[in-house]
Amino acid sequence: QQQQQQQHGHGSSAQALGLAAVGRRHISRFSVKDGIVGRCVRKKAIFHLNRIIASPFVSETADGVDVNGRNGEINMLAGPMVARFADGTSQVMGVLQLLEKRRRQPDDPLGALEKADMANTEAPQSTPATLGICDPFTPTDEDFFAELLRIFGLAAQRTLQVQQARGEMGTGEASSGGGSGG
């Protein structure tokens, strides 16, 4: 309803801006020195935390987590969405976090596959996270997550390029409309 009210009150240029702003309603900015998210950006690496409370690098504010009580016992996979270019350069487009891998039901056939995957690792995890409130992230989960990060990094870069191209094409039109878009 709110979106409809905004669209009816501001005309077609506001509609276009409204569509471009989907998913950007609440943007938070933090130093790359803060939290696991910042470490992902600085190191361009994936971090796997079995218990977030056990990491001295977790920041409740920057990472958007609560480490008090039971919440501190959850697990996290966090990694950078990196766009890699043909010239060998790269750009971090953002960070993705997976929090609190849900426990599988005993009758879930995928649960048996994950247990087999964990049994095939050189060093099976025996941390409280394995026995606690979350299922552990498996090596297969980490590999899949790394591939998603690669795809999302490229998709974010391409989206940014398209938005910039549209902005360049629309600058002549925007100046005649009296508004400034961004």
mmCIF file of C-alpha atoms in Angstrom:
data_model
loop_
_atom_site.group_PDB
_atom_site.id
_atom_site.type_symbol
_atom_site.label_atom_id
_atom_site.label_comp_id
_atom_site.label_asym_id
_atom_site.label_seq_id
_atom_site.Cartn_x
_atom_site.Cartn_y
_atom_site.Cartn_z
ATOM 1 C CA GLN A 1 0.000 0.000 0.000
ATOM 2 C CA GLN A 2 2.784 2.431 0.867
ATOM 3 C CA GLN A 3 4.494 1.753 -2.436
ATOM 4 C CA GLN A 4 1.244 2.391 -4.298
ATOM 5 C CA GLN A 5 0.789 5.703 -2.467
ATOM 6 C CA GLN A 6 4.321 6.755 -3.324
ATOM 7 C CA GLN A 7 3.887 5.803 -6.968
ATOM 8 C CA HIS A 8 0.582 7.645 -7.365
ATOM 9 C CA GLY A 9 1.895 10.789 -5.721
ATOM 10 C CA HIS A 10 5.154 11.255 -7.611
ATOM 11 C CA GLY A 11 4.823 10.215 -11.246
ATOM 12 C CA SER A 12 6.893 7.932 -13.452
ATOM 13 C CA SER A 13 10.393 9.144 -12.490
ATOM 14 C CA ALA A 14 9.703 8.334 -8.824
ATOM 15 C CA GLN A 15 8.381 4.943 -9.871
ATOM 16 C CA ALA A 16 11.641 4.213 -11.650
ATOM 17 C CA LEU A 17 13.629 5.363 -8.609
ATOM 18 C CA GLY A 18 11.389 3.293 -6.348
ATOM 19 C CA LEU A 19 12.092 0.175 -8.392
ATOM 20 C CA ALA A 20 15.837 0.822 -8.277
ATOM 21 C CA ALA A 21 15.706 1.160 -4.488
ATOM 22 C CA VAL A 22 14.224 -2.285 -3.792
ATOM 23 C CA GLY A 23 16.350 -3.927 -1.113
ATOM 24 C CA ARG A 24 18.023 -0.642 -0.175
ATOM 25 C CA ARG A 25 15.601 0.539 2.444
ATOM 26 C CA HIS A 26 17.987 0.070 5.377
ATOM 27 C CA ILE A 27 21.669 0.394 4.569
ATOM 28 C CA SER A 28 24.163 0.309 7.412
ATOM 29 C CA ARG A 29 27.788 1.280 7.023
ATOM 30 C CA PHE A 30 30.582 0.082 9.268
ATOM 31 C CA SER A 31 34.345 0.277 9.177
ATOM 32 C CA VAL A 32 36.089 -2.695 7.562
ATOM 33 C CA LYS A 33 37.870 -2.999 10.901
ATOM 34 C CA ASP A 34 34.611 -4.072 12.605
ATOM 35 C CA GLY A 35 33.328 -7.582 13.026
ATOM 36 C CA ILE A 36 33.478 -10.732 10.971
ATOM 37 C CA VAL A 37 31.893 -8.808 8.098
ATOM 38 C CA GLY A 38 34.860 -6.422 8.076
ATOM 39 C CA ARG A 39 37.328 -9.313 8.216
ATOM 40 C CA CYS A 40 35.610 -10.877 5.191
ATOM 41 C CA VAL A 41 36.133 -7.658 3.242
ATOM 42 C CA ARG A 42 39.749 -7.153 4.360
ATOM 43 C CA LYS A 43 40.884 -10.738 3.873
ATOM 44 C CA LYS A 44 38.565 -11.595 0.953
ATOM 45 C CA ALA A 45 37.973 -14.902 2.714
ATOM 46 C CA ILE A 46 35.135 -17.022 4.079
ATOM 47 C CA PHE A 47 34.917 -17.397 7.838
ATOM 48 C CA HIS A 48 33.263 -20.380 9.495
ATOM 49 C CA LEU A 49 32.342 -19.907 13.147
ATOM 50 C CA ASN A 50 30.981 -22.916 15.013
ATOM 51 C CA ARG A 51 29.900 -20.678 17.904
ATOM 52 C CA ILE A 52 29.826 -16.944 17.288
ATOM 53 C CA ILE A 53 30.468 -16.212 20.955
ATOM 54 C CA ALA A 54 33.837 -18.011 20.721
ATOM 55 C CA SER A 55 35.196 -15.514 18.172
ATOM 56 C CA PRO A 56 36.905 -12.381 19.485
ATOM 57 C CA PHE A 57 36.202 -10.720 16.123
ATOM 58 C CA VAL A 58 32.388 -10.772 16.255
ATOM 59 C CA SER A 59 30.761 -7.358 16.635
ATOM 60 C CA GLU A 60 27.108 -7.343 17.593
ATOM 61 C CA THR A 61 26.601 -4.048 15.767
ATOM 62 C CA ALA A 62 28.614 -4.669 12.588
ATOM 63 C CA ASP A 63 27.634 -8.332 12.246
ATOM 64 C CA GLY A 64 24.001 -7.817 13.232
ATOM 65 C CA VAL A 65 24.000 -10.596 15.807
ATOM 66 C CA ASP A 66 23.244 -10.915 19.503
ATOM 67 C CA VAL A 67 25.850 -12.936 21.396
ATOM 68 C CA ASN A 68 24.045 -13.060 24.739
ATOM 69 C CA GLY A 69 22.766 -16.360 26.080
ATOM 70 C CA ARG A 70 21.566 -18.970 23.619
ATOM 71 C CA ASN A 71 22.103 -16.593 20.675
ATOM 72 C CA GLY A 72 25.864 -16.762 21.182
ATOM 73 C CA GLU A 73 25.795 -20.499 20.552
ATOM 74 C CA ILE A 74 24.676 -20.212 16.909
ATOM 75 C CA ASN A 75 27.021 -20.841 14.008
ATOM 76 C CA MET A 76 27.894 -18.591 11.077
ATOM 77 C CA LEU A 77 29.345 -18.775 7.607
ATOM 78 C CA ALA A 78 30.306 -15.328 6.311
ATOM 79 C CA GLY A 79 32.033 -14.479 3.076
ATOM 80 C CA PRO A 80 32.658 -11.684 0.602
ATOM 81 C CA MET A 81 30.791 -11.398 -2.695
ATOM 82 C CA VAL A 82 33.769 -10.689 -4.947
ATOM 83 C CA ALA A 83 33.615 -9.746 -8.609
ATOM 84 C CA ARG A 84 36.803 -10.947 -10.329
ATOM 85 C CA PHE A 85 37.738 -9.364 -13.630
ATOM 86 C CA ALA A 86 39.648 -10.624 -16.671
ATOM 87 C CA ASP A 87 42.550 -8.246 -15.963
ATOM 88 C CA GLY A 88 43.203 -9.993 -12.634
ATOM 89 C CA THR A 89 41.643 -7.300 -10.441
ATOM 90 C CA SER A 90 38.708 -7.834 -8.121
ATOM 91 C CA GLN A 91 36.164 -5.810 -6.182
ATOM 92 C CA VAL A 92 34.260 -6.758 -3.016
ATOM 93 C CA MET A 93 30.599 -6.044 -3.683
ATOM 94 C CA GLY A 94 29.273 -7.006 -0.254
ATOM 95 C CA VAL A 95 29.272 -9.705 2.406
ATOM 96 C CA LEU A 96 26.789 -12.536 2.876
ATOM 97 C CA GLN A 97 26.187 -14.234 6.213
ATOM 98 C CA LEU A 98 24.509 -17.557 6.866
ATOM 99 C CA LEU A 99 23.426 -17.831 10.494
ATOM 100 C CA GLU A 100 22.180 -20.723 12.596
ATOM 101 C CA LYS A 101 22.001 -23.718 10.299
ATOM 102 C CA ARG A 102 18.719 -25.362 11.153
ATOM 103 C CA ARG A 103 18.571 -28.871 12.515
ATOM 104 C CA ARG A 104 17.182 -31.481 10.151
ATOM 105 C CA GLN A 105 14.314 -33.689 11.219
ATOM 106 C CA PRO A 106 15.362 -37.295 11.959
ATOM 107 C CA ASP A 107 13.379 -38.589 8.983
ATOM 108 C CA ASP A 108 14.887 -36.068 6.516
ATOM 109 C CA PRO A 109 16.951 -37.992 3.916
ATOM 110 C CA LEU A 110 19.264 -34.989 3.419
ATOM 111 C CA GLY A 111 20.280 -35.282 7.065
ATOM 112 C CA ALA A 112 21.802 -38.710 6.372
ATOM 113 C CA LEU A 113 23.765 -37.270 3.436
ATOM 114 C CA GLU A 114 25.141 -34.464 5.601
ATOM 115 C CA LYS A 115 26.184 -36.928 8.319
ATOM 116 C CA ALA A 116 28.025 -38.976 5.702
ATOM 117 C CA ASP A 117 29.673 -35.797 4.389
ATOM 118 C CA MET A 118 30.843 -34.886 7.894
ATOM 119 C CA ALA A 119 32.159 -38.422 8.478
ATOM 120 C CA ASN A 120 34.321 -38.161 5.327
ATOM 121 C CA THR A 121 36.195 -35.065 6.517
ATOM 122 C CA GLU A 122 39.721 -35.461 7.878
ATOM 123 C CA ALA A 123 38.869 -33.857 11.212
ATOM 124 C CA PRO A 124 35.217 -34.316 12.187
ATOM 125 C CA GLN A 125 33.959 -31.413 14.240
ATOM 126 C CA SER A 126 33.288 -32.185 17.870
ATOM 127 C CA THR A 127 32.551 -28.681 19.081
ATOM 128 C CA PRO A 128 29.493 -27.753 21.132
ATOM 129 C CA ALA A 129 27.877 -26.487 17.908
ATOM 130 C CA THR A 130 27.714 -30.069 16.643
ATOM 131 C CA LEU A 131 25.880 -31.163 19.745
ATOM 132 C CA GLY A 132 24.129 -27.858 20.435
ATOM 133 C CA ILE A 133 21.345 -25.872 18.893
ATOM 134 C CA CYS A 134 22.526 -25.853 15.258
ATOM 135 C CA ASP A 135 23.586 -28.412 12.729
ATOM 136 C CA PRO A 136 27.211 -27.798 11.739
ATOM 137 C CA PHE A 137 28.036 -26.361 8.332
ATOM 138 C CA THR A 138 29.583 -29.170 6.275
ATOM 139 C CA PRO A 139 32.461 -28.917 3.786
ATOM 140 C CA THR A 140 29.836 -29.306 1.064
ATOM 141 C CA ASP A 141 27.935 -26.345 2.552
ATOM 142 C CA GLU A 142 31.125 -24.290 2.482
ATOM 143 C CA ASP A 143 31.888 -25.217 -1.143
ATOM 144 C CA PHE A 144 28.338 -24.375 -2.197
ATOM 145 C CA PHE A 145 28.498 -21.089 -0.259
ATOM 146 C CA ALA A 146 31.785 -20.153 -1.977
ATOM 147 C CA GLU A 147 30.196 -20.751 -5.380
ATOM 148 C CA LEU A 148 27.151 -18.661 -4.442
ATOM 149 C CA LEU A 149 29.413 -15.835 -3.314
ATOM 150 C CA ARG A 150 31.198 -15.897 -6.670
ATOM 151 C CA ILE A 151 27.905 -15.788 -8.578
ATOM 152 C CA PHE A 152 26.401 -13.084 -6.347
ATOM 153 C CA GLY A 153 29.569 -10.971 -6.641
ATOM 154 C CA LEU A 154 29.377 -11.065 -10.428
ATOM 155 C CA ALA A 155 25.621 -10.415 -10.397
ATOM 156 C CA ALA A 156 26.067 -7.414 -8.089
ATOM 157 C CA GLN A 157 28.806 -5.997 -10.320
ATOM 158 C CA ARG A 158 26.682 -6.427 -13.461
ATOM 159 C CA THR A 159 23.695 -4.828 -11.715
ATOM 160 C CA LEU A 160 25.860 -1.868 -10.728
ATOM 161 C CA GLN A 161 27.087 -1.519 -14.321
ATOM 162 C CA VAL A 162 23.515 -1.552 -15.645
ATOM 163 C CA GLN A 163 22.396 1.016 -13.068
ATOM 164 C CA GLN A 164 25.341 3.257 -13.939
ATOM 165 C CA ALA A 165 24.602 2.940 -17.659
ATOM 166 C CA ARG A 166 20.960 3.831 -17.059
ATOM 167 C CA GLY A 167 22.059 6.797 -14.965
ATOM 168 C CA GLU A 168 24.323 8.041 -17.756
ATOM 169 C CA MET A 169 21.563 7.632 -20.330
ATOM 170 C CA GLY A 170 19.026 9.315 -18.069
ATOM 171 C CA THR A 171 21.107 12.347 -17.039
ATOM 172 C CA GLY A 172 19.824 14.451 -19.931
ATOM 173 C CA GLU A 173 16.232 13.511 -19.142
ATOM 174 C CA ALA A 174 16.644 13.991 -15.379
ATOM 175 C CA SER A 175 17.921 17.543 -15.779
ATOM 176 C CA SER A 176 14.822 18.527 -17.760
ATOM 177 C CA GLY A 177 12.601 17.028 -15.045
ATOM 178 C CA GLY A 178 14.153 19.166 -12.330
ATOM 179 C CA GLY A 179 14.902 16.216 -10.035
ATOM 180 C CA SER A 180 18.130 14.540 -9.114
ATOM 181 C CA GLY A 181 18.223 10.761 -9.022
ATOM 182 C CA GLY A 182 20.745 8.449 -7.532
#
